[in-house]
Amino acid sequence: MKVALLRETYPGERRVALVPALIPSLAKQGWHTIVETGAGERAGFPDAAYAEKGAEIALSRTAAVQDADAVLQVRSLGANLEAGRDDLNLFRPGQVVIGLCDPLGQPQAVKELAERRVTLFALELIPRITRAQSMDVLSSMATVAGYKAVLLAANQLPRLFPMLMTAAGTITPAKVLVLGAGVAGLQAIASSRRLGAVVQAYDVRAAVKEQIESLGAKFVELKLDTADAEDKGGYAKALTDEQVQRQREQLAAVVAGCDVVIATAAIPGKRSPLLVTADAVRRMAPGSVIVDLAAERGGNCELTRADETVVENGVTIFGPTNLASDVPYHASQMFAKNVVTLLQLLTQKGELVIDLKDEVIRETLAAKDGQVQPPRLREMLNLG
Amino acid sequence: MKVALLRETYPGERRVALVPALIPSLAKQGWHTIVETGAGERAGFPDAAYAEKGAEIALSRTAAVQDADAVLQVRSLGANLEAGRDDLNLFRPGQVVIGLCDPLGQPQAVKELAERRVTLFALELIPRITRAQSMDVLSSMATVAGYKAVLLAANQLPRLFPMLMTAAGTITPAKVLVLGAGVAGLQAIASSRRLGAVVQAYDVRAAVKEQIESLGAKFVELKLDTADAEDKGGYAKALTDEQVQRQREQLAAVVAGCDVVIATAAIPGKRSPLLVTADAVRRMAPGSVIVDLAAERGGNCELTRADETVVENGVTIFGPTNLASDVPYHASQMFAKNVVTLLQLLTQKGELVIDLKDEVIRETLAAKDGQVQPPRLREMLNLG
C-alpha cells in the first residue's frame, strides 16, 4: 500500500502531516511512503530526512497522489477553502484522504469531497473517548496553541512575568486570566505558571475547577447557576441570555485587574462565547495583552479580529487562527503521531480496511462512496 | 531642589528614568519633581500618574529643564548620539545630569557635556561594589534583557521549550546554550529553565561554575587554561589568540547540538569576544535561534548584525541592542529605583552635595566644572 504526504498549500501553514521518524513504523505495517517534494521544509524536515527513513520523494503533487491508497495532509478542502479546491481533481475515487476539513464549519466542502468519491476522514470528528486520545489532533494542536499563546503575550507585555526580588526592588508577577479550561486553556495555565505569573482561570464547567487548581491557578467562580454546562463530549454548552449577561459583567471586573487574558473558550460548531466586552477591555491597564484563541469563530473578546492585531486604549488584542503552525516542528511531530495512529487503525494485516464497527473509524469517516456520512452533516446539508 | 524627568529621544526607546511610585520618597528628601509631558507614556506611565504623586507636568522640554538642579534621563548624549546633541544647549552649567552615556565607547560625548559645564553622572561607571548594587543600572537592565532574550528565542523557535508527555508522544525539551554568565546570562539560564529547557552555560571565568549549576544548568568546561580570566570588577578579561582559537573550536561542537544560543559575553569598553563563528552556525539545525545580546559591541556571533535579524541556513540570529526597552514598564521601574538611590546619595539634609570622598559618587562622576573626571576617560581623550 502507498501513502502520500502532501505539501500544505494553505497560506502561512508551516506544519506537515507526517514526520520522518514515523516512516519506519508505517513501513512495518506495509505502507510505502511517498513525499511530495518540500512537504516538510517549513516545519524543519527536509526531503533528505524523509528519504533517509525510506520514503520516496515525488517531484510533483500529481506524482505523489496518483498511485496512493491514502493521502495525508494537515488541511484538506474545508480547512483550506481556496487552494484546497485544486486538490479535488487530483484525488482518485476510492482514495482515502485524512486531514482537517472543518466539517461543522464548512460542511459543503465535505460534500464536494464526497462527490469526488474520496473516502474522507475528518480529523475534527475523532471522538473524545480514551482510546482515541492518541489520534486527537484537536487536543494536540490545542496543547501547542496554549503554550504559544502565553509566549506571544509575554513577548508583547511591557512587564516581566515572574516575580523578581532584585537590588533594584521587587518586581511583582504578571496577572494572567485564562478563559476556558480545555486543553489549550490548561496548557496556557501551565505555561503561564512556568514563567512565574499569578494565574486565574474561568470555565462555565465547574467540573474543571480541580484541574485548574492542580496547575496552581485560582478558579474564578461566577454566580450564574450553570450546573449543566458540560455536554457528553466534555465540551461547554451554550448559556441562557441572562446567564450570559451576568457572566460578562462579573468577568469584566476580573479582566480589569489582569495584565494578560488568554481566551480559549469554544463551543464546537458554534460562534465562540463573547466573554470580554469592549467595555471590559477599556477597563484594562494600557499595555495589557489579550490573546484570543477563539478568533476563528468570532472570538471571546468583542474587539478581536481574526488574524489581526488590534490595539485599543493601549491594550493589544491578538486574534491568531493558526497558532500551532508557528511551532511547526513539534506541532507536526504531534500531528503526525495522531494521524499515523489513525492510519494504523485502518490497517489490518497489510490491508486498508474501513471497519465501520469501530467507533473511532465510524465517527471520523466524513465521506465514502459518494455520500456524506455523519448524520449531523447530512442534516446541515439537507441531505435527508 | 528640583529634579526634571525628561522624555527619551533615542529612536525606539520606551523606558523612562523615573516612575510615579518613587516621587513621594524623593519629595521626602526635599526634591520637587518636574516631568516633561509624555515622558512615561511609552512605558505605561501617563502624565496623570506622575501628577497624582505630586509631580509638576512641564509642557515643554525647555520648561522642564530650566529651573532644575538635576536632570534624569535614561540616555544622555553618548547613549543617544544624534538626538542627544539637542540637549546640550538646554542644560545649564552646574546642572546635574544623570543617565547612561556610554563613557567608554563614546568618551568624546562626555567631553562635550563637560564643555557645557554640566555635572555628569554616567550610570555605566557605578562601581561593582556591594553598596552600589542598588544603583547598578547595567545589572538591572541586564536582568530584563536576559529574560527577554529567552522569550524572543522561544517565540521564534519551531519547537516547544518544555518536555511534554502527551497522548501524541513525548516532546523532548529544547536545548539552550548560554554564553557568558554575568547578570544577563544568569537570568537567561533561569528563564530558560523556567520554560522547561535543558540548559548549558559557558563562561571563561571558572568561578561562576557554581552559580550556573545552582540554577540547574550544566557548566560547559573547555580546555583553555584560563585561571586568570576575571578582572577585579568581576568582569571577564580578554584571552590570548591561541586560547581564543581553541575556545571557538570547542564551542562549535557544543553550539551544533543546541536549538538556542543566548550570547551575553562582554568585556567592558572592548569589542565583544567572538565565540560563535559562521562555521559553527552552519552546523546548527535549521530553525535554531541565536539571540546575541553582545550585538552592540560587535556580537559574540560572527554573523550578528546590530538591530537586525539575520537568517543563515535556516538559523535566525537576532542582534538586539536595546532589549530592556522592550519590557519598558518593569525596566523603567528598576532603572528609576537605581537612579533615585543614586540621587538620594547625592542629597544631604535637603541639599545637593557632591561628596568626592564617597567612592560611588567619585567613580560615577564623569564630568564636573568643565573637566572630564575619570582618569581612564581623560587618557582615552588625551587630556593628560
PDB file of C-alpha atoms in Angstrom, chain B residues 121-367:
ATOM      1  CA  PHE B 121      26.975  61.129  36.393  1.00  0.00           C
ATOM      2  CA  ALA B 122      27.496  58.286  33.941  1.00  0.00           C
ATOM      3  CA  LEU B 123      25.469  55.326  35.152  1.00  0.00           C
ATOM      4  CA  GLU B 124      27.767  52.861  33.395  1.00  0.00           C
ATOM      5  CA  LEU B 125      30.517  53.887  35.826  1.00  0.00           C
ATOM      6  CA  ILE B 126      28.675  52.811  39.007  1.00  0.00           C
ATOM      7  CA  PRO B 127      31.307  50.671  40.748  1.00  0.00           C
ATOM      8  CA  ARG B 128      30.561  46.977  41.179  1.00  0.00           C
ATOM      9  CA  ILE B 129      30.694  47.030  44.953  1.00  0.00           C
ATOM     10  CA  THR B 130      28.038  45.716  47.304  1.00  0.00           C
ATOM     11  CA  ARG B 131      26.874  49.121  48.476  1.00  0.00           C
ATOM     12  CA  ALA B 132      26.316  50.287  44.897  1.00  0.00           C
ATOM     13  CA  GLN B 133      24.278  47.274  43.791  1.00  0.00           C
ATOM     14  CA  SER B 134      21.063  49.164  44.388  1.00  0.00           C
ATOM     15  CA  MET B 135      22.227  51.805  41.883  1.00  0.00           C
ATOM     16  CA  ASP B 136      23.640  49.443  39.282  1.00  0.00           C
ATOM     17  CA  VAL B 137      21.585  50.173  36.183  1.00  0.00           C
ATOM     18  CA  LEU B 138      23.688  47.891  33.996  1.00  0.00           C
ATOM     19  CA  SER B 139      22.795  44.951  36.234  1.00  0.00           C
ATOM     20  CA  SER B 140      19.109  45.695  36.412  1.00  0.00           C
ATOM     21  CA  MET B 141      18.831  46.238  32.665  1.00  0.00           C
ATOM     22  CA  ALA B 142      20.835  43.052  32.049  1.00  0.00           C
ATOM     23  CA  THR B 143      18.295  41.181  34.188  1.00  0.00           C
ATOM     24  CA  VAL B 144      15.489  42.363  31.964  1.00  0.00           C
ATOM     25  CA  ALA B 145      17.447  41.700  28.765  1.00  0.00           C
ATOM     26  CA  GLY B 146      18.359  38.156  29.826  1.00  0.00           C
ATOM     27  CA  TYR B 147      14.697  37.334  30.460  1.00  0.00           C
ATOM     28  CA  LYS B 148      13.504  38.967  27.277  1.00  0.00           C
ATOM     29  CA  ALA B 149      16.154  37.256  25.147  1.00  0.00           C
ATOM     30  CA  VAL B 150      14.730  33.888  26.172  1.00  0.00           C
ATOM     31  CA  LEU B 151      11.210  34.968  25.224  1.00  0.00           C
ATOM     32  CA  LEU B 152      12.444  36.173  21.840  1.00  0.00           C
ATOM     33  CA  ALA B 153      14.135  32.843  21.223  1.00  0.00           C
ATOM     34  CA  ALA B 154      11.220  30.736  22.474  1.00  0.00           C
ATOM     35  CA  ASN B 155       8.789  32.721  20.382  1.00  0.00           C
ATOM     36  CA  GLN B 156      10.860  32.183  17.240  1.00  0.00           C
ATOM     37  CA  LEU B 157      11.827  28.546  17.776  1.00  0.00           C
ATOM     38  CA  PRO B 158       9.804  25.957  15.777  1.00  0.00           C
ATOM     39  CA  ARG B 159       9.953  23.733  18.847  1.00  0.00           C
ATOM     40  CA  LEU B 160       8.460  23.828  22.316  1.00  0.00           C
ATOM     41  CA  PHE B 161      10.778  24.632  25.219  1.00  0.00           C
ATOM     42  CA  PRO B 162       9.377  22.243  27.844  1.00  0.00           C
ATOM     43  CA  MET B 163       9.324  18.485  27.768  1.00  0.00           C
ATOM     44  CA  LEU B 164       5.738  17.340  27.372  1.00  0.00           C
ATOM     45  CA  MET B 165       4.427  13.817  27.726  1.00  0.00           C
ATOM     46  CA  THR B 166       1.211  13.741  25.740  1.00  0.00           C
ATOM     47  CA  ALA B 167      -1.123  11.262  24.096  1.00  0.00           C
ATOM     48  CA  ALA B 168       0.627  12.286  20.860  1.00  0.00           C
ATOM     49  CA  GLY B 169       4.014  11.159  22.164  1.00  0.00           C
ATOM     50  CA  THR B 170       6.802  12.750  24.134  1.00  0.00           C
ATOM     51  CA  ILE B 171       8.145  16.168  23.193  1.00  0.00           C
ATOM     52  CA  THR B 172      11.810  16.488  24.114  1.00  0.00           C
ATOM     53  CA  PRO B 173      12.857  19.751  25.773  1.00  0.00           C
ATOM     54  CA  ALA B 174      14.698  22.463  23.880  1.00  0.00           C
ATOM     55  CA  LYS B 175      18.471  22.637  24.344  1.00  0.00           C
ATOM     56  CA  VAL B 176      19.719  26.087  25.241  1.00  0.00           C
ATOM     57  CA  LEU B 177      23.308  27.289  25.449  1.00  0.00           C
ATOM     58  CA  VAL B 178      24.013  30.498  27.335  1.00  0.00           C
ATOM     59  CA  LEU B 179      27.334  32.190  26.624  1.00  0.00           C
ATOM     60  CA  GLY B 180      28.583  34.425  29.390  1.00  0.00           C
ATOM     61  CA  ALA B 181      27.228  34.032  32.904  1.00  0.00           C
ATOM     62  CA  GLY B 182      27.020  37.639  34.030  1.00  0.00           C
ATOM     63  CA  VAL B 183      23.716  39.079  35.150  1.00  0.00           C
ATOM     64  CA  ALA B 184      22.061  38.736  31.727  1.00  0.00           C
ATOM     65  CA  GLY B 185      23.404  35.228  31.248  1.00  0.00           C
ATOM     66  CA  LEU B 186      22.280  34.038  34.652  1.00  0.00           C
ATOM     67  CA  GLN B 187      18.811  35.463  34.092  1.00  0.00           C
ATOM     68  CA  ALA B 188      18.718  33.790  30.663  1.00  0.00           C
ATOM     69  CA  ILE B 189      19.576  30.491  32.328  1.00  0.00           C
ATOM     70  CA  ALA B 190      16.871  30.967  34.946  1.00  0.00           C
ATOM     71  CA  SER B 191      14.245  31.969  32.366  1.00  0.00           C
ATOM     72  CA  SER B 192      15.105  29.078  30.033  1.00  0.00           C
ATOM     73  CA  ARG B 193      14.880  26.688  32.958  1.00  0.00           C
ATOM     74  CA  ARG B 194      11.511  28.147  33.954  1.00  0.00           C
ATOM     75  CA  LEU B 195      10.225  27.365  30.476  1.00  0.00           C
ATOM     76  CA  GLY B 196      11.474  23.811  30.804  1.00  0.00           C
ATOM     77  CA  ALA B 197      14.550  23.834  28.569  1.00  0.00           C
ATOM     78  CA  VAL B 198      17.719  21.848  29.199  1.00  0.00           C
ATOM     79  CA  VAL B 199      20.417  24.473  29.665  1.00  0.00           C
ATOM     80  CA  GLN B 200      24.187  24.567  29.334  1.00  0.00           C
ATOM     81  CA  ALA B 201      26.246  27.659  30.012  1.00  0.00           C
ATOM     82  CA  TYR B 202      29.778  28.713  29.275  1.00  0.00           C
ATOM     83  CA  ASP B 203      31.923  31.424  30.794  1.00  0.00           C
ATOM     84  CA  VAL B 204      35.689  31.926  30.732  1.00  0.00           C
ATOM     85  CA  ARG B 205      35.527  32.598  34.460  1.00  0.00           C
ATOM     86  CA  ALA B 206      35.577  29.188  36.117  1.00  0.00           C
ATOM     87  CA  ALA B 207      34.432  30.905  39.325  1.00  0.00           C
ATOM     88  CA  VAL B 208      30.865  31.172  38.001  1.00  0.00           C
ATOM     89  CA  LYS B 209      30.508  27.402  37.587  1.00  0.00           C
ATOM     90  CA  GLU B 210      28.755  27.115  40.916  1.00  0.00           C
ATOM     91  CA  GLN B 211      26.274  29.885  40.089  1.00  0.00           C
ATOM     92  CA  ILE B 212      25.461  28.246  36.767  1.00  0.00           C
ATOM     93  CA  GLU B 213      24.908  24.895  38.386  1.00  0.00           C
ATOM     94  CA  SER B 214      22.801  26.342  41.174  1.00  0.00           C
ATOM     95  CA  LEU B 215      20.321  27.478  38.506  1.00  0.00           C
ATOM     96  CA  GLY B 216      20.026  23.958  37.138  1.00  0.00           C
ATOM     97  CA  ALA B 217      22.277  24.381  34.113  1.00  0.00           C
ATOM     98  CA  LYS B 218      25.316  22.395  33.105  1.00  0.00           C
ATOM     99  CA  PHE B 219      28.648  24.230  33.074  1.00  0.00           C
ATOM    100  CA  VAL B 220      30.489  23.778  29.778  1.00  0.00           C
ATOM    101  CA  GLU B 221      34.167  23.202  30.510  1.00  0.00           C
ATOM    102  CA  LEU B 222      36.605  23.896  27.705  1.00  0.00           C
ATOM    103  CA  LYS B 223      40.312  23.098  27.757  1.00  0.00           C
ATOM    104  CA  LEU B 224      41.806  26.578  27.564  1.00  0.00           C
ATOM    105  CA  ASP B 225      43.937  27.190  30.607  1.00  0.00           C
ATOM    106  CA  THR B 226      42.239  30.353  31.882  1.00  0.00           C
ATOM    107  CA  ALA B 227      42.975  30.556  35.587  1.00  0.00           C
ATOM    108  CA  ASP B 228      43.135  34.323  35.432  1.00  0.00           C
ATOM    109  CA  ALA B 229      40.126  35.275  33.313  1.00  0.00           C
ATOM    110  CA  GLU B 230      38.313  37.544  35.774  1.00  0.00           C
ATOM    111  CA  ASP B 231      39.290  41.164  36.491  1.00  0.00           C
ATOM    112  CA  LYS B 232      38.838  42.866  39.853  1.00  0.00           C
ATOM    113  CA  GLY B 233      35.369  44.125  38.859  1.00  0.00           C
ATOM    114  CA  GLY B 234      34.173  40.580  38.259  1.00  0.00           C
ATOM    115  CA  TYR B 235      34.099  41.058  34.504  1.00  0.00           C
ATOM    116  CA  ALA B 236      35.783  38.743  32.026  1.00  0.00           C
ATOM    117  CA  LYS B 237      39.254  39.597  30.677  1.00  0.00           C
ATOM    118  CA  ALA B 238      40.465  39.015  27.116  1.00  0.00           C
ATOM    119  CA  LEU B 239      42.193  35.740  26.178  1.00  0.00           C
ATOM    120  CA  THR B 240      45.311  35.068  24.108  1.00  0.00           C
ATOM    121  CA  ASP B 241      44.931  34.318  20.390  1.00  0.00           C
ATOM    122  CA  GLU B 242      45.655  30.655  20.889  1.00  0.00           C
ATOM    123  CA  GLN B 243      43.133  30.361  23.715  1.00  0.00           C
ATOM    124  CA  VAL B 244      40.562  32.116  21.529  1.00  0.00           C
ATOM    125  CA  GLN B 245      41.101  29.656  18.684  1.00  0.00           C
ATOM    126  CA  ARG B 246      40.702  26.638  20.939  1.00  0.00           C
ATOM    127  CA  GLN B 247      37.677  28.229  22.583  1.00  0.00           C
ATOM    128  CA  ARG B 248      35.889  28.708  19.243  1.00  0.00           C
ATOM    129  CA  GLU B 249      36.631  25.202  18.034  1.00  0.00           C
ATOM    130  CA  GLN B 250      35.400  23.535  21.190  1.00  0.00           C
ATOM    131  CA  LEU B 251      32.331  25.759  21.401  1.00  0.00           C
ATOM    132  CA  ALA B 252      31.348  24.979  17.799  1.00  0.00           C
ATOM    133  CA  ALA B 253      30.715  21.380  18.783  1.00  0.00           C
ATOM    134  CA  VAL B 254      28.501  22.440  21.702  1.00  0.00           C
ATOM    135  CA  VAL B 255      26.640  25.022  19.605  1.00  0.00           C
ATOM    136  CA  ALA B 256      25.898  22.422  16.908  1.00  0.00           C
ATOM    137  CA  GLY B 257      23.917  20.366  19.392  1.00  0.00           C
ATOM    138  CA  CYS B 258      21.771  23.251  20.658  1.00  0.00           C
ATOM    139  CA  ASP B 259      18.452  24.700  19.500  1.00  0.00           C
ATOM    140  CA  VAL B 260      19.014  28.103  21.073  1.00  0.00           C
ATOM    141  CA  VAL B 261      22.088  30.178  21.893  1.00  0.00           C
ATOM    142  CA  ILE B 262      21.743  33.215  24.140  1.00  0.00           C
ATOM    143  CA  ALA B 263      25.019  35.117  23.838  1.00  0.00           C
ATOM    144  CA  THR B 264      25.845  37.648  26.545  1.00  0.00           C
ATOM    145  CA  ALA B 265      29.652  37.656  26.781  1.00  0.00           C
ATOM    146  CA  ALA B 266      31.081  41.160  27.077  1.00  0.00           C
ATOM    147  CA  ILE B 267      34.334  42.830  28.030  1.00  0.00           C
ATOM    148  CA  PRO B 268      33.740  46.411  29.229  1.00  0.00           C
ATOM    149  CA  GLY B 269      34.788  49.020  26.694  1.00  0.00           C
ATOM    150  CA  LYS B 270      36.096  46.426  24.222  1.00  0.00           C
ATOM    151  CA  ARG B 271      34.734  44.519  21.264  1.00  0.00           C
ATOM    152  CA  SER B 272      32.707  41.532  22.462  1.00  0.00           C
ATOM    153  CA  PRO B 273      34.539  38.218  22.180  1.00  0.00           C
ATOM    154  CA  LEU B 274      33.727  36.319  19.002  1.00  0.00           C
ATOM    155  CA  LEU B 275      32.625  32.924  20.299  1.00  0.00           C
ATOM    156  CA  VAL B 276      30.332  31.548  17.596  1.00  0.00           C
ATOM    157  CA  THR B 277      31.858  31.521  14.124  1.00  0.00           C
ATOM    158  CA  ALA B 278      29.874  31.477  10.873  1.00  0.00           C
ATOM    159  CA  ASP B 279      31.024  27.902  10.521  1.00  0.00           C
ATOM    160  CA  ALA B 280      29.575  26.961  13.916  1.00  0.00           C
ATOM    161  CA  VAL B 281      26.233  28.490  12.850  1.00  0.00           C
ATOM    162  CA  ARG B 282      26.260  26.369   9.698  1.00  0.00           C
ATOM    163  CA  ARG B 283      26.490  23.269  11.872  1.00  0.00           C
ATOM    164  CA  MET B 284      23.267  24.131  13.756  1.00  0.00           C
ATOM    165  CA  ALA B 285      19.935  22.585  12.739  1.00  0.00           C
ATOM    166  CA  PRO B 286      17.651  24.754  10.570  1.00  0.00           C
ATOM    167  CA  GLY B 287      15.151  26.570  12.768  1.00  0.00           C
ATOM    168  CA  SER B 288      17.696  27.168  15.521  1.00  0.00           C
ATOM    169  CA  VAL B 289      17.827  30.615  17.076  1.00  0.00           C
ATOM    170  CA  ILE B 290      20.657  32.814  18.335  1.00  0.00           C
ATOM    171  CA  VAL B 291      19.946  35.909  20.409  1.00  0.00           C
ATOM    172  CA  ASP B 292      23.137  37.939  20.573  1.00  0.00           C
ATOM    173  CA  LEU B 293      22.935  40.436  23.421  1.00  0.00           C
ATOM    174  CA  ALA B 294      26.525  41.450  22.701  1.00  0.00           C
ATOM    175  CA  ALA B 295      25.444  42.863  19.329  1.00  0.00           C
ATOM    176  CA  GLU B 296      26.112  46.483  20.266  1.00  0.00           C
ATOM    177  CA  ARG B 297      29.838  45.799  20.550  1.00  0.00           C
ATOM    178  CA  GLY B 298      30.157  43.549  17.523  1.00  0.00           C
ATOM    179  CA  GLY B 299      28.407  40.477  18.874  1.00  0.00           C
ATOM    180  CA  ASN B 300      29.508  37.064  20.152  1.00  0.00           C
ATOM    181  CA  CYS B 301      28.428  35.548  16.837  1.00  0.00           C
ATOM    182  CA  GLU B 302      30.270  36.291  13.617  1.00  0.00           C
ATOM    183  CA  LEU B 303      27.004  36.682  11.655  1.00  0.00           C
ATOM    184  CA  THR B 304      25.281  39.072  14.073  1.00  0.00           C
ATOM    185  CA  ARG B 305      24.280  42.487  12.777  1.00  0.00           C
ATOM    186  CA  ALA B 306      23.235  45.035  15.385  1.00  0.00           C
ATOM    187  CA  ASP B 307      19.481  45.616  15.429  1.00  0.00           C
ATOM    188  CA  GLU B 308      18.900  43.318  12.502  1.00  0.00           C
ATOM    189  CA  THR B 309      17.571  39.800  12.141  1.00  0.00           C
ATOM    190  CA  VAL B 310      19.843  37.617  10.023  1.00  0.00           C
ATOM    191  CA  VAL B 311      18.722  34.233   8.701  1.00  0.00           C
ATOM    192  CA  GLU B 312      21.551  31.962   7.564  1.00  0.00           C
ATOM    193  CA  ASN B 313      20.969  28.317   6.595  1.00  0.00           C
ATOM    194  CA  GLY B 314      17.658  28.461   8.417  1.00  0.00           C
ATOM    195  CA  VAL B 315      19.230  29.736  11.642  1.00  0.00           C
ATOM    196  CA  THR B 316      17.762  33.022  12.900  1.00  0.00           C
ATOM    197  CA  ILE B 317      20.217  35.433  14.532  1.00  0.00           C
ATOM    198  CA  PHE B 318      18.779  38.356  16.464  1.00  0.00           C
ATOM    199  CA  GLY B 319      21.099  41.234  17.337  1.00  0.00           C
ATOM    200  CA  PRO B 320      19.000  43.463  19.619  1.00  0.00           C
ATOM    201  CA  THR B 321      20.870  46.349  21.230  1.00  0.00           C
ATOM    202  CA  ASN B 322      18.123  47.750  23.441  1.00  0.00           C
ATOM    203  CA  LEU B 323      16.151  44.756  24.646  1.00  0.00           C
ATOM    204  CA  ALA B 324      15.368  46.113  28.123  1.00  0.00           C
ATOM    205  CA  SER B 325      13.398  48.857  26.400  1.00  0.00           C
ATOM    206  CA  ASP B 326      11.006  46.183  25.124  1.00  0.00           C
ATOM    207  CA  VAL B 327       9.873  45.439  28.691  1.00  0.00           C
ATOM    208  CA  PRO B 328       9.515  49.137  29.430  1.00  0.00           C
ATOM    209  CA  TYR B 329       7.237  49.062  32.452  1.00  0.00           C
ATOM    210  CA  HIS B 330       9.405  46.950  34.693  1.00  0.00           C
ATOM    211  CA  ALA B 331      12.693  48.071  33.123  1.00  0.00           C
ATOM    212  CA  SER B 332      11.715  51.654  33.970  1.00  0.00           C
ATOM    213  CA  GLN B 333      10.701  50.675  37.476  1.00  0.00           C
ATOM    214  CA  MET B 334      14.121  49.122  38.105  1.00  0.00           C
ATOM    215  CA  PHE B 335      16.016  51.903  36.342  1.00  0.00           C
ATOM    216  CA  ALA B 336      14.156  54.502  38.398  1.00  0.00           C
ATOM    217  CA  LYS B 337      14.878  52.697  41.650  1.00  0.00           C
ATOM    218  CA  ASN B 338      18.599  52.681  40.777  1.00  0.00           C
ATOM    219  CA  VAL B 339      18.645  56.342  39.792  1.00  0.00           C
ATOM    220  CA  VAL B 340      16.652  57.524  42.795  1.00  0.00           C
ATOM    221  CA  THR B 341      19.021  55.651  45.082  1.00  0.00           C
ATOM    222  CA  LEU B 342      21.945  57.480  43.466  1.00  0.00           C
ATOM    223  CA  LEU B 343      20.157  60.815  43.697  1.00  0.00           C
ATOM    224  CA  GLN B 344      19.493  60.185  47.376  1.00  0.00           C
ATOM    225  CA  LEU B 345      23.199  59.525  47.843  1.00  0.00           C
ATOM    226  CA  LEU B 346      23.783  62.993  46.393  1.00  0.00           C
ATOM    227  CA  THR B 347      21.309  64.548  48.836  1.00  0.00           C
ATOM    228  CA  GLN B 348      22.292  65.593  52.341  1.00  0.00           C
ATOM    229  CA  LYS B 349      19.771  67.325  54.594  1.00  0.00           C
ATOM    230  CA  GLY B 350      17.785  68.714  51.700  1.00  0.00           C
ATOM    231  CA  GLU B 351      20.900  69.893  49.815  1.00  0.00           C
ATOM    232  CA  LEU B 352      22.557  68.555  46.682  1.00  0.00           C
ATOM    233  CA  VAL B 353      26.086  67.640  47.790  1.00  0.00           C
ATOM    234  CA  ILE B 354      28.742  66.040  45.619  1.00  0.00           C
ATOM    235  CA  ASP B 355      30.929  64.353  48.174  1.00  0.00           C
ATOM    236  CA  LEU B 356      34.021  63.093  46.373  1.00  0.00           C
ATOM    237  CA  LYS B 357      35.086  61.130  49.437  1.00  0.00           C
ATOM    238  CA  ASP B 358      32.243  58.727  48.607  1.00  0.00           C
ATOM    239  CA  GLU B 359      33.599  56.029  46.283  1.00  0.00           C
ATOM    240  CA  VAL B 360      30.316  55.580  44.402  1.00  0.00           C
ATOM    241  CA  ILE B 361      29.962  59.303  43.740  1.00  0.00           C
ATOM    242  CA  ARG B 362      33.617  59.717  42.811  1.00  0.00           C
ATOM    243  CA  GLU B 363      33.670  56.801  40.377  1.00  0.00           C
ATOM    244  CA  THR B 364      30.371  57.649  38.707  1.00  0.00           C
ATOM    245  CA  LEU B 365      31.138  61.325  38.247  1.00  0.00           C
ATOM    246  CA  ALA B 366      32.080  61.719  34.574  1.00  0.00           C
ATOM    247  CA  ALA B 367      32.242  65.488  34.213  1.00  0.00           C
TER     248      ALA B 367
END
